[in-house]
Tab-separated table of C-alpha atoms and ligand atoms in Angstrom:
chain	number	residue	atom	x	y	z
N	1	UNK	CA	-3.395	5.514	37.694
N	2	UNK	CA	-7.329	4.666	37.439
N	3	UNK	CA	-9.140	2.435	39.773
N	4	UNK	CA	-7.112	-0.675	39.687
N	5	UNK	CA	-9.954	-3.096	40.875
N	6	UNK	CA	-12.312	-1.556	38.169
N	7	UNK	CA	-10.985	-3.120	34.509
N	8	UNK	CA	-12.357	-0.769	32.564
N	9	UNK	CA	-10.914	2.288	34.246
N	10	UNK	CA	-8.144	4.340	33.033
N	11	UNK	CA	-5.932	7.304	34.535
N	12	UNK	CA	-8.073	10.449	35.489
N	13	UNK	CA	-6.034	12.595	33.256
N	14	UNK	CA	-6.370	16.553	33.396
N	15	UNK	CA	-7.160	18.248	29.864
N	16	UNK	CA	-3.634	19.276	29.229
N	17	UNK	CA	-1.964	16.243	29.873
N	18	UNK	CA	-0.956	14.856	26.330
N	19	UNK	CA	1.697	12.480	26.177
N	20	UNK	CA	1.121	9.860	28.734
N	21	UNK	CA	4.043	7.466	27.155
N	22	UNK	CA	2.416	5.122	24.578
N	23	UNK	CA	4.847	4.947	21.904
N	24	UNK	CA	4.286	6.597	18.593
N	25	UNK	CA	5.466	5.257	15.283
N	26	UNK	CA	7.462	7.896	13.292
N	27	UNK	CA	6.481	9.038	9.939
N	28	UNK	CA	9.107	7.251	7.937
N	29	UNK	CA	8.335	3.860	9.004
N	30	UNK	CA	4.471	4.804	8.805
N	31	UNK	CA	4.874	5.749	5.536
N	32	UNK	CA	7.319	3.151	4.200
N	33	UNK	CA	5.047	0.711	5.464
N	34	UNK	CA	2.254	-1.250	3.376
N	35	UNK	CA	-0.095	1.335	5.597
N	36	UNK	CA	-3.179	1.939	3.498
N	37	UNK	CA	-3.833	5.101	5.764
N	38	UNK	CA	-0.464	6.423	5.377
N	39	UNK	CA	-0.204	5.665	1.521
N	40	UNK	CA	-3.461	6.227	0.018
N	41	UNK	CA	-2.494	10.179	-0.344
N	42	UNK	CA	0.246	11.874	-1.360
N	43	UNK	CA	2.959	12.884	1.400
N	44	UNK	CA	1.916	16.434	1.687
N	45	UNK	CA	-1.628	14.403	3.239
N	46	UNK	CA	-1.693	13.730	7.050
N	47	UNK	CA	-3.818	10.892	7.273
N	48	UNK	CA	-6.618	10.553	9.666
N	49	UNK	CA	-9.104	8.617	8.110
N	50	UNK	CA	-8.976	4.349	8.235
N	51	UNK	CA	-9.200	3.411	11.710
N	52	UNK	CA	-5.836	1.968	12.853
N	53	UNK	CA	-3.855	3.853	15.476
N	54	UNK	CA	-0.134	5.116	14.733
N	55	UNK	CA	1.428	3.875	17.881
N	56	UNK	CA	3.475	0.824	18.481
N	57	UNK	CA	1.807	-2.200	19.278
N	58	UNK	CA	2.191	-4.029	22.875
N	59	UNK	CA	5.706	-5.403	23.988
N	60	UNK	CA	3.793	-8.984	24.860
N	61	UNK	CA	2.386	-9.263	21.513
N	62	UNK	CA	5.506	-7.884	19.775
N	63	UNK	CA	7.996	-10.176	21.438
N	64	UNK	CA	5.142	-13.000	20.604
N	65	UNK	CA	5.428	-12.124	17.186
N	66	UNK	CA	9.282	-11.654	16.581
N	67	UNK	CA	9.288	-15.784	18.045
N	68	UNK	CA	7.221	-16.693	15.534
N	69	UNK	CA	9.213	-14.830	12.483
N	70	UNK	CA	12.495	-15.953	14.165
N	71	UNK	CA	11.680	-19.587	14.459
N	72	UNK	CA	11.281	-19.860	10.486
N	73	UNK	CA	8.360	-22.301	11.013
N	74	UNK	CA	4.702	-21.281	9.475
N	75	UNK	CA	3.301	-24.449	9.030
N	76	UNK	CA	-0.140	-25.602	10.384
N	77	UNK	CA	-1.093	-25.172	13.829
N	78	UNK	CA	-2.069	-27.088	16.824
N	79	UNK	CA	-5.842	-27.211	16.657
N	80	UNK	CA	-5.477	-26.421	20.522
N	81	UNK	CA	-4.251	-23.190	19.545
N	82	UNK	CA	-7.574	-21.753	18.124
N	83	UNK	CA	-9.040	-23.264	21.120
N	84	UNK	CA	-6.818	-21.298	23.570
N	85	UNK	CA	-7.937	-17.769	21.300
N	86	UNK	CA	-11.177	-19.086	22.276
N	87	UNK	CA	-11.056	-19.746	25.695
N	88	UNK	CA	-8.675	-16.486	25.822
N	89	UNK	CA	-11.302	-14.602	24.408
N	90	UNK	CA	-14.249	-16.171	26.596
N	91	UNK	CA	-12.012	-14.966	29.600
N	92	UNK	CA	-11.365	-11.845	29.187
N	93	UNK	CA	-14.987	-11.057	27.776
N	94	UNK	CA	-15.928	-12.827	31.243
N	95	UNK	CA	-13.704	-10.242	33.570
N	96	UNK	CA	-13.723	-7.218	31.949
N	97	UNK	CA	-17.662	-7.018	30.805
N	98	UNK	CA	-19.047	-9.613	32.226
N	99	UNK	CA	-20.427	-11.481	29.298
N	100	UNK	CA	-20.144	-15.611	29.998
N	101	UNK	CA	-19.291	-17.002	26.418
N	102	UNK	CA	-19.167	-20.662	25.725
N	103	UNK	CA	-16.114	-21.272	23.849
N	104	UNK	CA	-17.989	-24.141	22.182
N	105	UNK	CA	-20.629	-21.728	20.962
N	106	UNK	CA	-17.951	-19.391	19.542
N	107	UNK	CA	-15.646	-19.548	15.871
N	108	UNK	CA	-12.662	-17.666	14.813
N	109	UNK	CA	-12.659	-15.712	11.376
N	110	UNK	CA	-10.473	-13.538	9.566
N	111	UNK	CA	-12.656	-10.077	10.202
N	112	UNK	CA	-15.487	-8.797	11.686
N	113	UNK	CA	-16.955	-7.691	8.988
N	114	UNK	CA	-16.508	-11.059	7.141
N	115	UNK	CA	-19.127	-12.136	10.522
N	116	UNK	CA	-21.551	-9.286	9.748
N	117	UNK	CA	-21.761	-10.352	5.946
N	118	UNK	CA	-21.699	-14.305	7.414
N	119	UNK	CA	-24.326	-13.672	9.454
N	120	UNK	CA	-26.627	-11.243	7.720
N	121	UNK	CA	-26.752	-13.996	4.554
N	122	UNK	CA	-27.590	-17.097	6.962
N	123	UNK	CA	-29.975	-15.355	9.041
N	124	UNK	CA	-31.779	-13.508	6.252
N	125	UNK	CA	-32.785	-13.840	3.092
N	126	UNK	CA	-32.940	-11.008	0.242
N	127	UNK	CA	-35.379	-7.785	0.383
N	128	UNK	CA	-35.620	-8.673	4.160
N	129	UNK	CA	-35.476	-6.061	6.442
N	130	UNK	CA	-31.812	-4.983	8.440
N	131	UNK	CA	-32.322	-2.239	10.848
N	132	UNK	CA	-29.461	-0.165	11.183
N	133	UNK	CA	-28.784	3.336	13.481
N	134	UNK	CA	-26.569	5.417	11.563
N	135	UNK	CA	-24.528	7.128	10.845
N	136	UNK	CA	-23.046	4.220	10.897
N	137	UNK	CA	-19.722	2.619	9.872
N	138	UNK	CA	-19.473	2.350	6.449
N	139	UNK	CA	-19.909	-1.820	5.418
N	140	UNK	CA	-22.620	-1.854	8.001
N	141	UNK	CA	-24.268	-0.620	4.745
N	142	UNK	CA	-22.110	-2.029	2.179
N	143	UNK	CA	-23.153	-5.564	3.595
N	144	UNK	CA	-26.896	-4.438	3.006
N	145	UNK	CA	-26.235	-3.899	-0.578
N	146	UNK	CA	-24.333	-6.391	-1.679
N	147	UNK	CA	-26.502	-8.981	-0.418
N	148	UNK	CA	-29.471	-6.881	-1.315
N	149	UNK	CA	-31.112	-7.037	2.116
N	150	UNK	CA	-33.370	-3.727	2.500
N	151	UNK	CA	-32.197	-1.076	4.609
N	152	UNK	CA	-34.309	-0.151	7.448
N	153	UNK	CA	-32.488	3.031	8.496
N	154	UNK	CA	-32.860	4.430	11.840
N	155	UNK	CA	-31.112	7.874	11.503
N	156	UNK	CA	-29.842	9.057	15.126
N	157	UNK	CA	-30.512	12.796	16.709
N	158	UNK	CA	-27.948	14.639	18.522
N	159	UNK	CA	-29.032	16.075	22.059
N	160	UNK	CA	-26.649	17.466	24.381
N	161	UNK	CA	-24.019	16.268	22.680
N	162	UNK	CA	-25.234	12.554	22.101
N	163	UNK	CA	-25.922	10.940	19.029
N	164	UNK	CA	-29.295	9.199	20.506
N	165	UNK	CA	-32.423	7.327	19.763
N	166	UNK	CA	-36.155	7.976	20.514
N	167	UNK	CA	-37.377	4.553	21.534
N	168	UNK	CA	-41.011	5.028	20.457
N	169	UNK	CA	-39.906	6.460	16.968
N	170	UNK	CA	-37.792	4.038	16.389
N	171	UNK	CA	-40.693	1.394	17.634
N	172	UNK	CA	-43.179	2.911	14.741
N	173	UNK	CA	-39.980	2.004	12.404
N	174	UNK	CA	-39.780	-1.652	13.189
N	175	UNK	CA	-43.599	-2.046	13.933
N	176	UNK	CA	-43.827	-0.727	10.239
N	177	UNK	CA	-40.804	-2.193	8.155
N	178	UNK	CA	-40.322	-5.565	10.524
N	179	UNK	CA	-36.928	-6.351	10.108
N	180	UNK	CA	-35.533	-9.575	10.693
N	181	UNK	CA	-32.482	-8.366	12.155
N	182	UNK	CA	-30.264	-5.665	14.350
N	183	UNK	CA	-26.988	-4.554	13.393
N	184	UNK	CA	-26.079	-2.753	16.298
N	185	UNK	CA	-22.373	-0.939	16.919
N	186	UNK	CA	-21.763	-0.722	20.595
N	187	UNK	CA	-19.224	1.436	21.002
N	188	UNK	CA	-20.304	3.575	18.331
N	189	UNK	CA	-18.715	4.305	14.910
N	190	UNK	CA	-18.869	7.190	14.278
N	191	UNK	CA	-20.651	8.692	16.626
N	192	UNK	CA	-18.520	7.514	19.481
N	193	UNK	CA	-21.192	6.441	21.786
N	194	UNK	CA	-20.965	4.026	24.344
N	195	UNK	CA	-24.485	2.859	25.019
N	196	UNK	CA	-26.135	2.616	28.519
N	197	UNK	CA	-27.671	0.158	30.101
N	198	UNK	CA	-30.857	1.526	29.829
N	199	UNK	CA	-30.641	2.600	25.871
N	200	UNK	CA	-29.414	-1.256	25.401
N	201	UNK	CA	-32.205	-2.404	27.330
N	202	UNK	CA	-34.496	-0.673	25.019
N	203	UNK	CA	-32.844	-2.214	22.098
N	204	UNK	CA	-32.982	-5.714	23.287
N	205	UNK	CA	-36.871	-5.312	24.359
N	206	UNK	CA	-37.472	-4.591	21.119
N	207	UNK	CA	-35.805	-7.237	19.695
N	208	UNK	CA	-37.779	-9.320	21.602
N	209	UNK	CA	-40.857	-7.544	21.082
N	210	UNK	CA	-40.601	-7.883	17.418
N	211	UNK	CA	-38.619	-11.241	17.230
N	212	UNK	CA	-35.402	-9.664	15.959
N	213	UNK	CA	-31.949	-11.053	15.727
N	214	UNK	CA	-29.050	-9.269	16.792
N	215	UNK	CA	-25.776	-8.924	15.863
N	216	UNK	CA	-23.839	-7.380	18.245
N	217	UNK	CA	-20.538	-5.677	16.447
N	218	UNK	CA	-18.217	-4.812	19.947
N	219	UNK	CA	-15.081	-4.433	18.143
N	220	UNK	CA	-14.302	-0.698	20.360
N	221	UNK	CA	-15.226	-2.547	23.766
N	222	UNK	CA	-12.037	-1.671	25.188
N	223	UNK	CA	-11.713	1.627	23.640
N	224	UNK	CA	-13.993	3.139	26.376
N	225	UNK	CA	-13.488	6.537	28.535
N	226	UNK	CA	-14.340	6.431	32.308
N	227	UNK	CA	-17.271	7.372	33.614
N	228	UNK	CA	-18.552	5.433	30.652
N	229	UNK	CA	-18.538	1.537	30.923
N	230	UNK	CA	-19.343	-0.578	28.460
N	231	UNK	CA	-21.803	-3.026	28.518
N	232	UNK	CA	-22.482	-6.351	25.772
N	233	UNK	CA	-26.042	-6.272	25.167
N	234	UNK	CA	-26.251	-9.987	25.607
N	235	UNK	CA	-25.983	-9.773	29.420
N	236	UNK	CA	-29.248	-8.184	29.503
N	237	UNK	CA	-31.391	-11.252	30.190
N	238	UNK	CA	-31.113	-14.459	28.808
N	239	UNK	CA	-33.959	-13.516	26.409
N	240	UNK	CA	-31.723	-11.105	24.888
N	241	UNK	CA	-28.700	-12.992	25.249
N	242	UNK	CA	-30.053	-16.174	22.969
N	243	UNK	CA	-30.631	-13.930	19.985
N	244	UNK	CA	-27.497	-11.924	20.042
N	245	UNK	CA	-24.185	-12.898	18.073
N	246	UNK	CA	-21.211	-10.926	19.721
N	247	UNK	CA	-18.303	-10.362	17.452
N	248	UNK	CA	-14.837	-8.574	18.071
N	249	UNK	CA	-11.347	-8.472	17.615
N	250	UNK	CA	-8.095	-7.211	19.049
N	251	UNK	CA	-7.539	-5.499	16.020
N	252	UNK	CA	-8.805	-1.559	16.882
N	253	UNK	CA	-8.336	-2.209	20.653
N	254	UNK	CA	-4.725	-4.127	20.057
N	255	UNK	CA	-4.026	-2.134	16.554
N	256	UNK	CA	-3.749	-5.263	15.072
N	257	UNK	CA	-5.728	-4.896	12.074
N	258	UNK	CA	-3.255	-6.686	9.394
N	259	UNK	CA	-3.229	-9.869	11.063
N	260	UNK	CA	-6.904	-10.842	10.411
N	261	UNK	CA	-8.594	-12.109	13.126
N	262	UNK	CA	-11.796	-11.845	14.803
N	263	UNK	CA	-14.317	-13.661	17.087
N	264	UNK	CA	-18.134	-14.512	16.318
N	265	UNK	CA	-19.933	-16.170	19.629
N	266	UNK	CA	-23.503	-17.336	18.878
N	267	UNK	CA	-26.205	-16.630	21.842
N	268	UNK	CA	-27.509	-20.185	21.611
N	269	UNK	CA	-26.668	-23.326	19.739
N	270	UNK	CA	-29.746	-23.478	17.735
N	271	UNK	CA	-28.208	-20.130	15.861
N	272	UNK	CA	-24.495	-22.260	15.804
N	273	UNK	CA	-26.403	-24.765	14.347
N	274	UNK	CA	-28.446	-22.882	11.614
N	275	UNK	CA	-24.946	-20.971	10.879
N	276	UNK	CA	-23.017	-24.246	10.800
N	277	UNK	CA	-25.553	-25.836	8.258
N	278	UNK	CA	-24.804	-22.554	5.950
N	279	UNK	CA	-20.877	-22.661	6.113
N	280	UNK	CA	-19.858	-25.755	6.200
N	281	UNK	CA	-16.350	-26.373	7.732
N	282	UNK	CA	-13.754	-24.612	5.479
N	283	UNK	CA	-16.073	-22.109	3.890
N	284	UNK	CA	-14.804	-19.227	5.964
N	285	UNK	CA	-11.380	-20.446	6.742
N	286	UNK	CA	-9.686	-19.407	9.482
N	287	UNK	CA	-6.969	-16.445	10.742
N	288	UNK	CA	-3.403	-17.013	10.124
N	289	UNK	CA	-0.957	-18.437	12.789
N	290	UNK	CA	0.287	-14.860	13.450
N	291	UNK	CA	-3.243	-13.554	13.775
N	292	UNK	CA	-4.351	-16.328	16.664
N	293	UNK	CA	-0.861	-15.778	18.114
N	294	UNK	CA	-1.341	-12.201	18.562
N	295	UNK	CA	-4.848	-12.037	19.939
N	296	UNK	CA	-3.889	-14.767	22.460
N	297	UNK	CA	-0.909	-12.982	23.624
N	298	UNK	CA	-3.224	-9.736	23.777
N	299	UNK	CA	-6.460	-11.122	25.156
N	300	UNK	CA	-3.594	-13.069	27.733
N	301	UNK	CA	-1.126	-10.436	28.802
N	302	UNK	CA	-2.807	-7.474	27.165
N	303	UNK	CA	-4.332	-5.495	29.807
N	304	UNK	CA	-1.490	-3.593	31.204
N	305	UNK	CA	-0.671	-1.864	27.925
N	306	UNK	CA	-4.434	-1.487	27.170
N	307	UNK	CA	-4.632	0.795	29.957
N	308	UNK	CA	-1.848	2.763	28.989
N	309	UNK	CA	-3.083	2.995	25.417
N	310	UNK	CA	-7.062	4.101	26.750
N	311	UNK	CA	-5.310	6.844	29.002
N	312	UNK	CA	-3.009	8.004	25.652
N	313	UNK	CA	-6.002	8.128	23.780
N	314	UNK	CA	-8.554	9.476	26.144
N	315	UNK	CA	-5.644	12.738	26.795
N	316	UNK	CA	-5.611	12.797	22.834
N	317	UNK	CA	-9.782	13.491	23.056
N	318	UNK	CA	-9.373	16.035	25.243
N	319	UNK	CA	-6.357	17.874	23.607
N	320	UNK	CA	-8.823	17.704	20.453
N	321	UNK	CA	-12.068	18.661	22.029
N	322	UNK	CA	-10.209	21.751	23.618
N	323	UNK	CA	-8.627	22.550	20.131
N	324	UNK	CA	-11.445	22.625	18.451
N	325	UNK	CA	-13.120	24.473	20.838
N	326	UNK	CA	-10.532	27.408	20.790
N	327	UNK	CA	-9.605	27.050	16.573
N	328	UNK	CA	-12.636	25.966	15.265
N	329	UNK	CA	-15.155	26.813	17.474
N	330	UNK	CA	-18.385	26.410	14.837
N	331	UNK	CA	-16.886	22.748	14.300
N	332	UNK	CA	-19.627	20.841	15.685
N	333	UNK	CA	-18.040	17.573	17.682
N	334	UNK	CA	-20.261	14.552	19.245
N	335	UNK	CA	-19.025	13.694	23.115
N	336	UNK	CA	-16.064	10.934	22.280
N	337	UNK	CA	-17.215	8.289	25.017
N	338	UNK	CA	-15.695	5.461	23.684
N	339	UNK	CA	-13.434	5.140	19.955
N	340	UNK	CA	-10.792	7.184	19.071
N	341	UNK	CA	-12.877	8.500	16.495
N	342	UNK	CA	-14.431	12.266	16.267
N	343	UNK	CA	-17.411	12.760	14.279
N	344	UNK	CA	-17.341	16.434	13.100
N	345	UNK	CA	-20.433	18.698	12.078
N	346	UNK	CA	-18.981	21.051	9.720
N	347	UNK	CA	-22.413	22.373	8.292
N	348	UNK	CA	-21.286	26.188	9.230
N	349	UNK	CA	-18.150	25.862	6.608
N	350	UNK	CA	-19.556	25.502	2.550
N	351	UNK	CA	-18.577	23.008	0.432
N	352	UNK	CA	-18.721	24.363	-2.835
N	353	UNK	CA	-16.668	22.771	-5.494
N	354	UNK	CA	-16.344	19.725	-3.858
N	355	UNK	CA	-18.891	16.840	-3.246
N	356	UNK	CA	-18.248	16.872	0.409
N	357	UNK	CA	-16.290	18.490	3.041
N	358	UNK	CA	-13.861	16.312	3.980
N	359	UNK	CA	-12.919	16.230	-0.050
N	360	UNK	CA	-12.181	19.824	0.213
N	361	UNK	CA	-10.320	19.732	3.594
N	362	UNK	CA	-8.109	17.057	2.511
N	363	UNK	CA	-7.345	19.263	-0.783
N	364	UNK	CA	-7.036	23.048	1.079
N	365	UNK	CA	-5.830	21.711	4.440
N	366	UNK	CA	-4.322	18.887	3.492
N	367	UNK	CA	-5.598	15.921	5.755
N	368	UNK	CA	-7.402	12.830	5.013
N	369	UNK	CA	-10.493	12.440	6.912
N	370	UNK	CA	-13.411	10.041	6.030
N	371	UNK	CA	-16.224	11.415	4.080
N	372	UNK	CA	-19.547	11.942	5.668
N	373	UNK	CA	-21.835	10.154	3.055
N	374	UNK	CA	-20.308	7.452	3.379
N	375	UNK	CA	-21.647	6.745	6.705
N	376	UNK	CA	-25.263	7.319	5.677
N	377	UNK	CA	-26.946	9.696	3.062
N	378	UNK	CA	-27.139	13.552	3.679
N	379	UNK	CA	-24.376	13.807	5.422
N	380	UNK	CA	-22.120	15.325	2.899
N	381	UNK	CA	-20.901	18.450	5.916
N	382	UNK	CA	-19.806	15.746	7.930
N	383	UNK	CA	-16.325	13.892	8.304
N	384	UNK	CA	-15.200	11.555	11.227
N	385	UNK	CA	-11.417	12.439	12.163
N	386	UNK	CA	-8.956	9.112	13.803
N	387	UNK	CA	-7.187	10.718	16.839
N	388	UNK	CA	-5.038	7.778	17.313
N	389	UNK	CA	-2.205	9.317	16.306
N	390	UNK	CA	0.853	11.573	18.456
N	391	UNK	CA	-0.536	14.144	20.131
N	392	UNK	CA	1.848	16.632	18.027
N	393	UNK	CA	0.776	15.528	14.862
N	394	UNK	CA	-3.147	15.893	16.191
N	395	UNK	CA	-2.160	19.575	17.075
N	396	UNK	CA	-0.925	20.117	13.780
N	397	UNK	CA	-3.901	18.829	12.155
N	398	UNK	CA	-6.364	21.015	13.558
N	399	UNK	CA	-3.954	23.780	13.171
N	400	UNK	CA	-4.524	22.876	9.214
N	401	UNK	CA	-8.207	23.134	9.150
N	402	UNK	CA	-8.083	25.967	11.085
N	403	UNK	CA	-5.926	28.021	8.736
N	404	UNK	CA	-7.709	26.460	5.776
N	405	UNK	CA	-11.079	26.701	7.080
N	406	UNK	CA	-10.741	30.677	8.072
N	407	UNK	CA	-11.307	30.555	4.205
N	408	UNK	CA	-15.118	29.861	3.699
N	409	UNK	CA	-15.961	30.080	0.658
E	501	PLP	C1	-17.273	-0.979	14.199
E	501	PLP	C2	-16.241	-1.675	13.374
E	501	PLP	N1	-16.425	-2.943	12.996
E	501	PLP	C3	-15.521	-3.601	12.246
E	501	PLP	C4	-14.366	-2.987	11.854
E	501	PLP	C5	-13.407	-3.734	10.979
E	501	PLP	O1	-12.930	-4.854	11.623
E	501	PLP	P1	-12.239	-6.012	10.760
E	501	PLP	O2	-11.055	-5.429	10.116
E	501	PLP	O3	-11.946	-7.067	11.764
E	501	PLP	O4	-13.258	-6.425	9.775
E	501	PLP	C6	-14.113	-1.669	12.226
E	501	PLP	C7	-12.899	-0.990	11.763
E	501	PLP	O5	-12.695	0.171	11.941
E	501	PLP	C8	-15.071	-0.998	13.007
E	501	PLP	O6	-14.889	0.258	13.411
């Protein structure tokens, strides 16, 4: 096993290690289930497109969860228990990454994404600016437009690998369009990028710089591969720290999506305070009793299984990248660092017929991956591919592109 004093640390794993014994849900309860990934398509589609992961969730949070159906009660809760999410949260956010979070200065939700569309409409007001580094995951920009905030769009370049940034172009950008706010994705979707120290440094200088908010999405915190580490922008200085909002879940890192819950902590309580005068108790609601059982039990007695899962999918990026490499070798893939998503470059292979290339993998090789433009315009050759999945069925999967792709048309 990995480095047992270092949290973040999984299992040094050797590139042809696969299965490292996370369980794997078969494809007859994955596809009798209410799964949105495993029904959208027909059953000739392997999915790999919405991000949940196909294996089985952790005992502690399963056992947690059978109680509660067992019992037969669903009736309120104990207000103590959203304060016990809370404080769970706060400590493993405390051991793991190092990031002190006042439980008073923190709510429970139903999604992340219901924070980034919370916070973007009491912290700015229409046509302002939102500066955004795509590609980027897609309601990062559906927020934008629905609440008709302008996009300030910082498009990434790939080096070595690395989806990156150029600190003084993206300077000129804010210096120029001044917007009010960051919407930053640390770990990265799609990208996969786990920012350093040094890139969220820049980021946070320039918040202050420019007297930007941030919101700090960190949902894929624990989805990280060793030597990487990840690192909340908020412990960066307490400058920083009092304009961020952090906001996660257990639902990518605990494949707990379905229940709906999520965490929003506020850098300082003048920000709890203008958000609290916006929604007004009740506005947002809160999770279900399932969802703030669940992400106590994982945020509690998570870890062990977490590890297991990180090593699981960190062999699953290598069996891919190696794959690839040897099937598909003009398949562009960005360095997975953190996620256990792989954002593919498929500009060699054409397109034509279709309005993007995932549209006509998923009809000539038959898997679902998500489509390029809708992580940012132009990006119509690119698709990002969920590895989360058995490591047979992600052999299989490249084996189909492969034997479509041969193909170009
Ligand atoms: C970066 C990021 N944020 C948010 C979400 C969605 O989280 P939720 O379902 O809690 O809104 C996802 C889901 O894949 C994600 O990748």
């Amino acid at each position: 096993m990995g480095d047992p004093q270092n949290p973040q640390d999984s299992s040094d794993l050797s590139a042809t290690a696969v299965n490292v014994g996370i369980g794997t849900l078969d494809e007859a309860t994955l596809r009798g289930s209410v799964s949105n990934k495993w029904n959208k398509f027909g059953p000739d589609v392997a999915p790999a497109w919405v991000a949940d992961m196909d294996f089985s969730i952790a005992p502690c949070i399963s056992s947690v969860l059978r109680e509660y159906a067992d019992r037969g009660f669903y009736g309120y809760p104990v207000p103590t228990l959203i304060d016990d999410v809370k404080g769970a949260f706060a400590t493993w956010w405390q051991t793991r990454f190092g990031l002190s979070i006042d439980p008073s200065q923190s709510i429970v939700l139903t999604e992340v994404v219901q924070a980034i569309h919370a916070v973007v409409s009491a912290f700015t007001q229409p046509n302002d600016g939102v500066l955004v580094l795509t590609p980027i995951y897609p309601p990062f920009l559906g927020v934008l437009e629905q609440q008709s905030r302008r996009l300030v769009e910082y498009r990434m370049i790939l080096h070595d690998s690395k989806y990156r940034f150029d600190v003084e172009s993206l300077r000129a950008l804010i210096k120029k369009e001044r917007p009010k706010i960051l919407l930053l994705c640390n770990p990265h979707n799609p990208v996969g990028r786990v920012f350093t120290i040094e890139e969220l440094r820049q980021l946070g200088e320039l918040a202050v710089e420019f007297d930007m908010l941030i919101l700090s999405d960190e949902i894929h915190a624990d989805l990280v591969f060793s030597p990487h580490r990840h690192v909340p922008i908020a412990t960066l200085g307490e400058d920083i720290a009092r304009r961020t909002f952090v906001t996660s879940a257990v639902s990518k890192s605990f494949n707990l999506a379905g229940l709906r819950c999520a965490m929003l902590s506020f850098g300082s309580p003048e920000l709890k305070d203008r958000f609290d005068a916006v929604f007004t108790p009740h506005t947002l609601g809160i999770p279900s009793v399932a969802g703030l059982l669940a992400s106590l039990s994982a945020w509690t007695h998570g870890g062990d299984w977490l590890r297991s899962c990180v090593d699981q999918l960190r062999a699953n990026r290598d069996l891919v990248m190696t794959r690839l490499t040897q099937q598909l070798p003009e398949v562009g893939c960005a360095s997975i660092e953190g996620t256990y998503l792989a954002w593919l470059d498929f500009s060699a292979y054409s397109y034509d017929g279709f309005e993007n290339i995932a549209e006509r993998i998923r009809s000539e090789a038959k898997v679902a991956l998500n489509e390029g433009p809708t992580f940012g315009t132009g990006l119509e050759s690119y698709a990002r591919l969920n590895i989360a999945t058995s490591p047979e069925r992600l052999v299989a999967m490249v084996d189909q592109l492969a034997t479509a792709l041969q193909v170009n048309r």
